[in-house]
Tab-separated table of C-alpha atoms in Angstrom:
chain	number	residue	atom	x	y	z
A	1	MET	CA	4.073	-11.048	31.372
A	2	LYS	CA	6.661	-11.512	28.811
A	3	VAL	CA	7.209	-14.771	26.985
A	4	LYS	CA	10.391	-15.867	25.136
A	5	GLY	CA	11.060	-13.446	22.318
A	6	ASP	CA	8.942	-10.599	23.619
A	7	ASP	CA	11.810	-8.293	23.377
A	8	PRO	CA	13.848	-8.972	20.150
A	9	THR	CA	17.054	-8.140	22.070
A	10	ASP	CA	16.347	-11.271	24.199
A	11	ALA	CA	16.208	-13.592	21.153
A	12	THR	CA	19.235	-15.331	19.716
A	13	THR	CA	20.771	-13.423	16.800
A	14	ALA	CA	20.366	-16.519	14.520
A	15	GLY	CA	16.701	-16.833	15.326
A	16	ARG	CA	16.021	-13.105	14.974
A	17	ARG	CA	17.740	-13.104	11.634
A	18	ARG	CA	15.727	-16.047	10.453
A	19	GLU	CA	12.468	-14.292	11.255
A	20	GLN	CA	13.597	-11.181	9.626
A	21	ARG	CA	14.429	-12.930	6.402
A	22	GLY	CA	11.073	-14.684	6.461
A	23	TRP	CA	9.249	-11.501	7.385
A	24	VAL	CA	10.589	-9.643	4.250
A	25	TRP	CA	8.972	-12.289	1.924
A	26	TYR	CA	5.457	-11.126	2.754
A	27	ASP	CA	6.343	-7.792	1.078
A	28	VAL	CA	7.111	-9.846	-1.998
A	29	ALA	CA	3.858	-11.805	-1.513
A	30	ASN	CA	1.349	-9.016	-1.229
A	31	SER	CA	2.918	-6.529	-3.694
A	32	VAL	CA	1.256	-8.102	-6.599
A	33	PHE	CA	-2.199	-7.093	-5.370
A	34	PRO	CA	-1.781	-3.240	-5.312
A	35	THR	CA	0.625	-3.353	-8.315
A	36	SER	CA	-0.924	-5.860	-10.784
A	37	VAL	CA	-4.477	-6.099	-9.683
A	38	ILE	CA	-5.444	-2.562	-8.573
A	39	THR	CA	-3.048	-0.374	-10.628
A	40	VAL	CA	-2.879	-2.249	-13.909
A	41	PHE	CA	-5.393	-4.913	-14.739
A	42	LEU	CA	-8.663	-4.769	-12.720
A	43	SER	CA	-9.687	-1.177	-13.423
A	44	LEU	CA	-9.962	-1.513	-17.260
A	45	TYR	CA	-11.186	-5.145	-17.065
A	46	LEU	CA	-14.011	-4.487	-14.613
A	47	THR	CA	-15.068	-1.358	-16.426
A	48	SER	CA	-15.325	-3.263	-19.707
A	49	ILE	CA	-17.458	-5.979	-17.909
A	50	ALA	CA	-19.700	-3.322	-16.479
A	51	GLU	CA	-20.062	-1.726	-19.964
A	52	ASN	CA	-21.017	-5.054	-21.463
A	53	ALA	CA	-23.733	-5.355	-18.856
A	54	ALA	CA	-24.989	-1.791	-19.580
A	55	LYS	CA	-25.200	-2.644	-23.274
A	56	ALA	CA	-27.032	-5.890	-22.545
A	57	ASP	CA	-29.488	-4.149	-20.350
A	58	SER	CA	-30.172	-1.375	-22.861
A	59	ALA	CA	-30.812	-3.990	-25.537
A	60	LEU	CA	-33.122	-6.061	-23.311
A	61	ASN	CA	-35.137	-2.978	-22.272
A	62	GLY	CA	-35.300	-1.429	-25.808
A	63	ALA	CA	-33.533	1.685	-24.622
A	64	THR	CA	-31.018	3.744	-26.622
A	65	PRO	CA	-27.832	1.737	-26.788
A	66	CYS	CA	-24.710	3.194	-25.170
A	67	ALA	CA	-21.786	4.191	-27.386
A	68	GLY	CA	-19.346	1.451	-28.043
A	69	ASP	CA	-16.208	3.326	-27.182
A	70	ASN	CA	-17.285	5.478	-24.274
A	71	ALA	CA	-18.153	3.873	-20.934
A	72	PHE	CA	-19.482	7.290	-19.821
A	73	ASP	CA	-21.948	7.745	-22.719
A	74	ARG	CA	-25.253	6.406	-21.660
A	75	CYS	CA	-23.576	3.198	-20.369
A	76	ASP	CA	-25.243	3.151	-16.994
A	77	VAL	CA	-25.274	0.355	-14.524
A	78	THR	CA	-27.235	-0.018	-11.290
A	79	LEU	CA	-26.157	-1.356	-7.871
A	80	LEU	CA	-28.196	-1.241	-4.677
A	81	GLY	CA	-30.683	1.180	-6.330
A	82	LEU	CA	-27.970	3.683	-7.452
A	83	GLN	CA	-27.466	4.339	-11.096
A	84	PHE	CA	-24.120	5.560	-12.532
A	85	PRO	CA	-21.889	5.351	-15.690
A	86	ALA	CA	-19.961	2.138	-16.110
A	87	GLY	CA	-16.925	4.387	-16.552
A	88	SER	CA	-17.419	5.687	-12.973
A	89	LEU	CA	-17.529	2.233	-11.422
A	90	TRP	CA	-13.902	1.813	-10.678
A	91	GLY	CA	-13.596	5.168	-8.937
A	92	TYR	CA	-16.661	4.595	-6.775
A	93	LEU	CA	-15.508	1.073	-5.991
A	94	LEU	CA	-12.092	2.324	-4.777
A	95	SER	CA	-13.856	4.883	-2.588
A	96	VAL	CA	-16.272	2.353	-1.086
A	97	ALA	CA	-13.494	-0.211	-0.573
A	98	THR	CA	-11.535	2.390	1.192
A	99	VAL	CA	-14.390	3.339	3.533
A	100	VAL	CA	-14.934	-0.353	4.394
A	101	GLN	CA	-11.232	-0.637	5.251
A	102	VAL	CA	-11.379	2.334	7.466
A	103	LEU	CA	-14.126	0.609	9.357
A	104	VAL	CA	-12.664	-2.881	9.556
A	105	LEU	CA	-8.940	-2.410	9.923
A	106	PRO	CA	-8.857	-0.940	13.417
A	107	VAL	CA	-10.946	-3.693	14.720
A	108	MET	CA	-8.748	-6.342	13.089
A	109	GLY	CA	-5.742	-4.746	14.692
A	110	ALA	CA	-7.364	-4.705	18.058
A	111	ILE	CA	-8.202	-8.357	17.710
A	112	ALA	CA	-4.691	-9.209	16.715
A	113	ASP	CA	-3.247	-7.466	19.880
A	114	ARG	CA	-5.930	-8.976	22.030
A	115	THR	CA	-5.533	-12.545	21.066
A	116	GLN	CA	-1.786	-12.385	19.942
A	117	ASN	CA	-2.678	-14.791	17.136
A	118	LYS	CA	-0.953	-12.608	14.537
A	119	LYS	CA	0.639	-15.501	12.606
A	120	LYS	CA	-2.705	-17.271	12.238
A	121	MET	CA	-4.404	-13.997	11.254
A	122	LEU	CA	-1.725	-13.157	8.683
A	123	GLY	CA	-2.186	-16.563	7.054
A	124	ALA	CA	-5.966	-16.374	7.136
A	125	PHE	CA	-6.135	-12.935	5.557
A	126	ALA	CA	-3.478	-13.669	2.973
A	127	PHE	CA	-4.976	-17.051	1.772
A	128	THR	CA	-8.488	-15.558	1.761
A	129	GLY	CA	-7.405	-12.614	-0.214
A	130	SER	CA	-5.430	-14.708	-2.688
A	131	ALA	CA	-8.373	-16.980	-3.201
A	132	ALA	CA	-10.704	-13.965	-3.889
A	133	THR	CA	-8.037	-12.630	-6.372
A	134	ILE	CA	-7.932	-15.955	-8.242
A	135	ALA	CA	-11.758	-15.963	-8.214
A	136	LEU	CA	-11.658	-12.710	-10.174
A	137	ALA	CA	-10.784	-14.772	-13.212
A	138	THR	CA	-14.346	-16.091	-13.146
A	139	VAL	CA	-15.701	-12.602	-13.743
A	140	GLU	CA	-16.620	-12.336	-17.387
A	141	GLY	CA	-19.574	-11.491	-19.656
A	142	THR	CA	-21.734	-9.235	-17.670
A	143	ASN	CA	-21.262	-10.399	-14.034
A	144	TRP	CA	-19.417	-7.245	-12.819
A	145	LYS	CA	-21.183	-7.339	-9.421
A	146	LEU	CA	-19.345	-10.531	-8.590
A	147	GLY	CA	-16.173	-8.649	-9.457
A	148	VAL	CA	-17.144	-5.910	-7.068
A	149	LEU	CA	-17.747	-8.396	-4.222
A	150	LEU	CA	-14.541	-10.243	-4.820
A	151	PHE	CA	-12.437	-7.048	-4.968
A	152	VAL	CA	-13.916	-5.758	-1.714
A	153	ILE	CA	-13.110	-9.127	0.012
A	154	ALA	CA	-9.622	-9.243	-1.370
A	155	ASN	CA	-8.952	-5.549	-0.522
A	156	ILE	CA	-10.149	-6.000	3.069
A	157	CYS	CA	-7.896	-9.045	3.386
A	158	TYR	CA	-5.011	-7.136	1.844
A	159	GLY	CA	-5.264	-4.313	4.182
A	160	SER	CA	-5.828	-6.462	7.282
A	161	SER	CA	-2.818	-8.720	6.454
A	162	VAL	CA	-0.610	-5.603	6.049
A	163	VAL	CA	-1.640	-4.356	9.467
A	164	VAL	CA	-0.725	-7.688	11.100
A	165	TYR	CA	2.499	-7.951	9.088
A	166	TYR	CA	3.684	-4.425	10.135
A	167	ALA	CA	2.972	-5.332	13.760
A	168	PHE	CA	5.590	-8.059	13.679
A	169	LEU	CA	8.383	-5.572	12.947
A	170	PRO	CA	8.922	-4.407	16.614
A	171	GLU	CA	8.968	-7.979	17.762
A	172	ILE	CA	11.607	-9.387	15.421
A	173	ALA	CA	14.109	-6.483	15.107
A	174	THR	CA	15.960	-4.437	17.517
A	175	PRO	CA	15.620	-0.617	17.324
A	176	ASP	CA	18.901	-0.438	15.387
A	177	GLU	CA	17.873	-3.105	12.946
A	178	ARG	CA	14.380	-1.914	11.954
A	179	ASP	CA	15.401	0.602	9.303
A	180	ALA	CA	17.341	-1.943	7.370
A	181	VAL	CA	14.768	-4.702	7.734
A	182	SER	CA	11.857	-2.433	6.741
A	183	SER	CA	13.848	-1.036	3.769
A	184	ARG	CA	14.822	-4.564	2.661
A	185	GLY	CA	11.128	-5.565	2.811
A	186	TRP	CA	10.027	-2.653	0.601
A	187	ALA	CA	12.861	-3.125	-1.807
A	188	PHE	CA	12.149	-6.851	-2.345
A	189	GLY	CA	8.419	-6.051	-2.469
A	190	TYR	CA	8.913	-3.815	-5.507
A	191	LEU	CA	11.327	-6.440	-7.022
A	192	GLY	CA	8.750	-9.123	-6.567
A	193	GLY	CA	5.931	-6.920	-7.906
A	194	GLY	CA	7.979	-6.035	-10.877
A	195	VAL	CA	8.832	-9.628	-11.746
A	196	ALA	CA	5.230	-10.713	-11.532
A	197	LEU	CA	4.039	-7.611	-13.464
A	198	ALA	CA	6.664	-8.187	-16.269
A	199	VAL	CA	5.418	-11.789	-16.752
A	200	GLN	CA	1.763	-10.630	-16.781
A	201	LEU	CA	2.432	-7.743	-19.260
A	202	GLY	CA	4.474	-10.119	-21.416
A	203	ILE	CA	1.401	-12.315	-21.681
A	204	THR	CA	-0.837	-9.325	-22.336
A	205	LEU	CA	1.343	-7.965	-25.091
A	206	SER	CA	1.672	-11.355	-26.689
A	207	ALA	CA	-2.016	-12.232	-26.486
A	208	ASP	CA	-2.557	-12.266	-30.262
A	209	SER	CA	0.428	-14.669	-30.775
A	210	LEU	CA	-0.764	-16.850	-27.968
A	211	GLY	CA	-4.167	-17.003	-29.427
A	212	ILE	CA	-5.959	-15.369	-26.462
A	213	SER	CA	-7.963	-12.208	-26.019
A	214	SER	CA	-6.957	-9.280	-23.863
A	215	GLY	CA	-9.724	-10.349	-21.457
A	216	ASP	CA	-8.191	-13.731	-21.177
A	217	ALA	CA	-4.847	-12.213	-20.481
A	218	ALA	CA	-6.306	-10.097	-17.645
A	219	ARG	CA	-7.947	-13.255	-16.100
A	220	ILE	CA	-4.616	-15.134	-16.331
A	221	ALA	CA	-2.973	-12.110	-14.571
A	222	PHE	CA	-5.527	-12.433	-11.718
A	223	VAL	CA	-4.729	-16.191	-11.277
A	224	ILE	CA	-0.965	-15.509	-11.330
A	225	SER	CA	-1.389	-12.708	-8.773
A	226	GLY	CA	-3.477	-14.908	-6.425
A	227	ILE	CA	-1.077	-17.865	-6.606
A	228	TRP	CA	1.939	-15.569	-6.149
A	229	TRP	CA	0.330	-14.052	-3.047
A	230	ALA	CA	-0.441	-17.363	-1.524
A	231	ALA	CA	2.812	-19.130	-2.465
A	232	PHE	CA	5.136	-16.492	-1.056
A	233	THR	CA	3.052	-16.146	2.114
A	234	ILE	CA	4.110	-19.645	3.084
A	235	ILE	CA	7.726	-18.439	3.644
A	236	PRO	CA	7.011	-15.850	6.359
A	237	LEU	CA	4.441	-18.271	7.985
A	238	ARG	CA	7.116	-20.858	8.370
A	239	ALA	CA	9.626	-18.349	9.819
A	240	LEU	CA	7.627	-16.165	12.235
A	241	THR	CA	6.613	-17.089	15.722
A	242	GLU	CA	4.231	-15.563	18.281
A	243	HIS	CA	6.109	-13.224	20.686
A	244	GLN	CA	3.613	-12.099	23.220
A	245	ASN	CA	0.919	-13.628	25.449
A	246	PRO	CA	-2.728	-12.654	24.840
A	247	HIS	CA	-3.884	-9.615	26.725
A	248	GLY	CA	-6.207	-11.666	28.828
A	249	ARG	CA	-9.214	-13.933	28.629
A	250	GLU	CA	-12.352	-12.724	27.044
A	251	HIS	CA	-14.541	-13.507	29.979
A	252	GLY	CA	-17.502	-14.719	27.970
A	253	THR	CA	-17.321	-12.030	25.290
A	254	SER	CA	-16.576	-12.835	21.649
A	255	VAL	CA	-13.189	-12.009	20.118
A	256	ILE	CA	-14.865	-9.262	17.994
A	257	SER	CA	-16.475	-7.670	21.043
A	258	ALA	CA	-13.084	-7.843	22.923
A	259	GLY	CA	-11.478	-6.318	19.768
A	260	PHE	CA	-13.844	-3.320	19.962
A	261	LYS	CA	-13.099	-2.976	23.656
A	262	GLU	CA	-9.346	-3.167	22.988
A	263	LEU	CA	-9.774	-0.561	20.265
A	264	GLY	CA	-11.602	1.855	22.528
A	265	THR	CA	-8.766	1.507	25.072
A	266	THR	CA	-6.164	2.306	22.505
A	267	LEU	CA	-8.036	5.359	21.152
A	268	ARG	CA	-8.335	6.733	24.643
A	269	GLN	CA	-4.653	6.077	25.481
A	270	ALA	CA	-3.415	7.498	22.280
A	271	LYS	CA	-3.909	10.985	23.490
A	272	ALA	CA	-1.118	10.314	26.029
A	273	PHE	CA	1.333	10.074	23.155
A	274	PRO	CA	0.968	13.293	21.152
A	275	LEU	CA	4.374	13.027	19.607
A	276	THR	CA	3.481	9.718	18.137
A	277	LEU	CA	0.243	11.286	16.687
A	278	ALA	CA	2.282	14.241	15.456
A	279	PHE	CA	4.594	11.952	13.431
A	280	LEU	CA	1.584	10.019	12.150
A	281	GLY	CA	-0.081	13.257	10.906
A	282	THR	CA	3.137	14.354	9.224
A	283	TYR	CA	3.439	11.018	7.539
A	284	LEU	CA	-0.212	11.203	6.255
A	285	ILE	CA	0.637	14.482	4.500
A	286	TYR	CA	3.649	13.396	2.584
A	287	THR	CA	2.438	9.869	1.906
A	288	ASP	CA	-0.601	11.273	0.197
A	289	GLY	CA	1.641	13.135	-2.157
A	290	ILE	CA	3.610	9.937	-2.782
A	291	ALA	CA	0.490	7.904	-3.577
A	292	THR	CA	-0.937	10.699	-5.766
A	293	VAL	CA	2.233	10.964	-7.914
A	294	ALA	CA	2.296	7.123	-8.319
A	295	ASN	CA	-1.440	6.996	-9.238
A	296	VAL	CA	-1.475	9.936	-11.725
A	297	SER	CA	1.862	9.325	-13.422
A	298	ALA	CA	0.343	7.215	-16.177
A	299	GLN	CA	-2.389	9.783	-16.852
A	300	TYR	CA	0.131	12.583	-16.923
A	301	GLY	CA	2.231	10.630	-19.371
A	302	SER	CA	-0.679	9.852	-21.539
A	303	VAL	CA	-2.740	13.030	-21.575
A	304	GLU	CA	-0.124	15.749	-21.079
A	305	LEU	CA	3.001	14.137	-22.522
A	306	LYS	CA	1.255	12.153	-25.329
A	307	PHE	CA	2.994	8.858	-24.819
A	308	GLU	CA	1.634	5.566	-26.132
A	309	GLN	CA	0.693	2.584	-24.021
A	310	GLN	CA	4.082	0.820	-24.753
A	311	THR	CA	6.000	3.707	-23.098
A	312	LEU	CA	3.688	3.807	-20.112
A	313	ILE	CA	4.197	0.191	-19.546
A	314	THR	CA	7.971	0.572	-19.645
A	315	VAL	CA	7.700	3.368	-17.161
A	316	ILE	CA	5.761	1.203	-14.872
A	317	LEU	CA	8.472	-1.533	-14.911
A	318	ILE	CA	11.264	1.065	-14.590
A	319	VAL	CA	9.681	2.440	-11.370
A	320	GLN	CA	9.180	-1.208	-10.000
A	321	PHE	CA	12.844	-2.279	-10.542
A	322	VAL	CA	14.436	1.008	-9.611
A	323	ALA	CA	12.477	1.039	-6.408
A	324	PHE	CA	14.203	-2.097	-5.395
A	325	LEU	CA	17.569	-0.327	-5.535
A	326	GLY	CA	15.985	2.746	-3.949
A	327	GLY	CA	14.759	0.739	-0.905
A	328	VAL	CA	18.129	-0.792	-0.421
A	329	LEU	CA	19.857	2.578	-0.732
A	330	HIS	CA	17.610	4.126	1.858
A	331	GLY	CA	18.410	1.395	4.349
A	332	PHE	CA	22.108	1.930	3.698
A	333	VAL	CA	21.878	5.680	4.236
A	334	ALA	CA	19.640	5.369	7.382
A	335	LYS	CA	22.180	3.091	8.961
A	336	ARG	CA	24.712	5.947	8.780
A	337	VAL	CA	22.650	9.059	9.373
A	338	GLY	CA	19.400	7.789	10.954
A	339	ALA	CA	15.932	7.369	9.550
A	340	LYS	CA	14.628	10.880	10.145
A	341	LYS	CA	17.507	12.656	8.244
A	342	THR	CA	17.134	10.099	5.449
A	343	ILE	CA	13.453	10.704	5.143
A	344	LEU	CA	14.038	14.442	5.085
A	345	GLY	CA	16.533	13.959	2.261
A	346	SER	CA	14.155	11.714	0.381
A	347	LEU	CA	11.436	14.471	0.545
A	348	LEU	CA	13.836	16.909	-0.992
A	349	VAL	CA	14.487	14.475	-3.839
A	350	TRP	CA	10.693	14.156	-4.340
A	351	ILE	CA	10.517	17.904	-4.806
A	352	VAL	CA	13.286	17.854	-7.361
A	353	VAL	CA	11.702	14.889	-9.230
A	354	ILE	CA	8.261	16.559	-9.401
A	355	THR	CA	9.806	19.843	-10.604
A	356	ALA	CA	11.580	17.848	-13.364
A	357	ALA	CA	8.314	16.229	-14.327
A	358	PHE	CA	6.855	19.607	-15.004
A	359	PHE	CA	9.544	20.354	-17.485
A	360	VAL	CA	9.427	17.028	-19.408
A	361	GLN	CA	8.864	17.726	-22.980
A	362	ALA	CA	5.829	16.076	-24.730
A	363	GLY	CA	7.053	12.995	-26.640
A	364	ASP	CA	10.628	12.913	-25.102
A	365	GLU	CA	10.750	9.379	-23.801
A	366	MET	CA	14.267	9.636	-22.305
A	367	GLN	CA	13.296	12.554	-20.124
A	368	PHE	CA	10.200	10.657	-19.023
A	369	TYR	CA	12.237	7.542	-18.264
A	370	LEU	CA	14.635	9.644	-16.058
A	371	VAL	CA	11.886	11.103	-14.085
A	372	ALA	CA	10.508	7.476	-13.605
A	373	ALA	CA	13.817	6.381	-12.318
A	374	GLY	CA	13.912	9.297	-9.914
A	375	ILE	CA	10.447	8.306	-8.562
A	376	GLY	CA	11.626	4.735	-8.150
A	377	ILE	CA	14.687	5.833	-6.119
A	378	VAL	CA	12.544	7.483	-3.451
A	379	LEU	CA	9.088	5.711	-3.868
A	380	GLY	CA	9.783	2.619	-1.703
A	381	GLY	CA	12.435	4.011	0.668
A	382	THR	CA	10.442	6.967	2.032
A	383	ASN	CA	7.612	4.687	3.089
A	384	ALA	CA	9.869	1.916	4.322
A	385	LEU	CA	11.786	4.230	6.769
A	386	SER	CA	8.487	5.798	7.780
A	387	ARG	CA	7.201	2.402	8.742
A	388	SER	CA	10.188	1.562	10.740
A	389	LEU	CA	10.381	4.878	12.496
A	390	PHE	CA	6.676	4.685	13.429
A	391	SER	CA	7.261	1.254	14.903
A	392	GLN	CA	9.738	2.800	17.401
A	393	MET	CA	6.912	5.163	18.553
A	394	VAL	CA	4.271	2.503	19.246
A	395	PRO	CA	3.427	1.399	22.809
A	396	PRO	CA	4.529	-2.186	23.364
A	397	GLY	CA	1.742	-4.757	23.015
A	398	ARG	CA	-0.406	-2.477	20.805
A	399	GLU	CA	1.490	-2.703	17.605
A	400	ALA	CA	-1.303	-3.979	15.378
A	401	GLN	CA	-3.737	-1.407	16.644
A	402	TYR	CA	-1.376	1.523	16.044
A	403	PHE	CA	-0.429	0.186	12.627
A	404	SER	CA	-4.117	-0.171	11.813
A	405	LEU	CA	-4.413	3.581	12.627
A	406	TYR	CA	-1.398	4.039	10.433
A	407	GLU	CA	-3.103	2.226	7.490
A	408	VAL	CA	-6.534	3.826	8.090
A	409	GLY	CA	-5.120	7.243	8.348
A	410	GLU	CA	-3.314	6.732	5.079
A	411	ARG	CA	-6.502	5.690	3.348
A	412	SER	CA	-8.658	8.322	5.042
A	413	THR	CA	-6.463	11.176	3.708
A	414	SER	CA	-5.781	9.588	0.276
A	415	TRP	CA	-8.407	11.806	-1.477
A	416	LEU	CA	-6.525	15.026	-0.749
A	417	GLY	CA	-3.769	14.654	-3.326
A	418	PRO	CA	-6.081	13.547	-6.164
A	419	LEU	CA	-8.480	16.376	-5.270
A	420	VAL	CA	-5.622	18.994	-5.658
A	421	PHE	CA	-4.376	17.405	-8.858
A	422	ALA	CA	-7.820	17.354	-10.425
A	423	GLY	CA	-8.787	20.753	-9.187
A	424	VAL	CA	-5.592	22.561	-10.449
A	425	GLY	CA	-5.877	20.615	-13.764
A	426	GLN	CA	-9.478	21.732	-14.154
A	427	ALA	CA	-8.711	25.416	-13.192
A	428	THR	CA	-5.690	25.648	-15.471
A	429	GLY	CA	-6.685	23.307	-18.379
A	430	SER	CA	-3.338	21.621	-18.063
A	431	LEU	CA	-1.775	18.730	-16.077
A	432	ARG	CA	1.574	20.412	-15.790
A	433	PRO	CA	0.658	22.886	-13.156
A	434	ALA	CA	-1.478	20.015	-11.554
A	435	ILE	CA	1.551	17.794	-11.161
A	436	LEU	CA	3.634	20.736	-9.848
A	437	ALA	CA	1.008	21.545	-7.263
A	438	LEU	CA	1.749	18.254	-5.567
A	439	ILE	CA	4.934	19.599	-4.253
A	440	ILE	CA	2.932	21.214	-1.500
A	441	PHE	CA	2.629	17.810	0.168
A	442	PHE	CA	6.318	17.190	0.258
A	443	VAL	CA	7.227	20.734	1.390
A	444	ALA	CA	4.617	20.515	4.229
A	445	GLY	CA	5.840	17.122	5.272
A	446	PHE	CA	9.476	18.212	5.175
A	447	VAL	CA	8.879	21.275	7.418
A	448	LEU	CA	6.638	19.434	9.906
A	449	LEU	CA	9.028	16.498	10.217
A	450	ILE	CA	11.832	18.743	11.111
A	451	PHE	CA	9.850	19.762	14.241
A	452	VAL	CA	8.940	16.166	15.386
A	453	PRO	CA	11.240	15.211	18.348
A	454	VAL	CA	11.665	11.605	17.433
A	455	ARG	CA	13.887	10.596	20.347
A	456	ARG	CA	11.302	12.084	22.807
A	457	ALA	CA	8.434	10.250	21.072
A	458	ILE	CA	10.250	6.910	21.293
A	459	LYS	CA	11.164	7.513	25.061
A	460	ALA	CA	7.558	8.592	25.865
A	461	VAL	CA	6.058	5.127	24.862
A	462	GLY	CA	8.824	3.331	26.825
A	463	ASN	CA	10.793	1.863	23.909
A	464	PRO	CA	14.541	1.595	23.881
A	465	GLU	CA	16.168	4.292	21.804
A	466	PRO	CA	18.138	3.410	18.657
A	467	THR	CA	21.662	4.640	18.284
A	468	LEU	CA	20.563	6.844	15.233
A	469	VAL	CA	17.140	8.218	14.432
């Protein structure tokens, strides 16, 4: 049975716009976690803490001390009986955290759909994740294991909150509004992440003049990130409302058990919507390419193009702020030609940008900045429109579960791009052909997307068709 607001077309325009404006702010809130914590600060900081622990253990046991400047040279740490170099910690941690999310997110999505307490769940995940992020500031000395635990908690909360957040989109926007709303969210997310990162990097670069160490600057960055995440979450929580009734009483079962049951039902029924799954599979291919380019760009700039840290920091900020304009631009174009055509155009731009990156001359900062600007133009918009287009193909009432599959699929395939990049780099001895090899993800995504009948997919799940797709 529907309740008021179940169909966004039934809501008043003013109320719907209010929820949309509030919804966008959660992109601003959560963006600091992947940008500042994962991409910039925690990897190096946690590795240094693990290296300190390895040195302390070797000194205590009278073993050969590990080299001071190389976390891979005899600097071994142990966790759950497994021994590995401190320099490998971050890579292993990201892998484990991803696996944990793959196991947890579908159940969280099922619980959200079963209970229809998405607003409460969004707040719980966001505030718990922000608290864990702030607590990373207590990680110092040799207690890297505490950092591992806190990161896993924060990462689970981040992924779970995003699943619930995405599930609100079909409830607060009509089919013709979703591209613009989703693009605006991505755009302001990059803008917010860029502002927070600029402040944090400013503190880091001014550490000496402020009388603090680089470690202190990283811990301050964790506190800023956590507070930012929590503070801006308040805005969507005040604006959003629940739009659907729960799917039914639990009949003596726990919410978690009911969530597993709901998930099982969704997985069985998903086979009835092959076109939705076809789009999801296509998205997973090209988003893997997008994520890989974003994650290896700093390495490419440092190792292959010989740029200093200052240049790489500038590039990070260029991408963040240009991505704001790119997100807005994608929403503007999609409103006139449709989301699918805009995504196809965006994938062509990706191919051009990666080809340009291959030809950037070592040491030429202007060329590198232009490539970074090109990445920024398409970085946010491609994913934003994919999010809104997928929301059209989701069966009503199961939004959180399908978006959990969306998130899980993205994480489950995120190893393919790095594997291609690393493998080609190893085989050729250069990162230039490695970066060029990533074009295959965008070419494959472009070709496959052409053959996905979007209108038929939307109609198959029973959703109203937008004017343009």
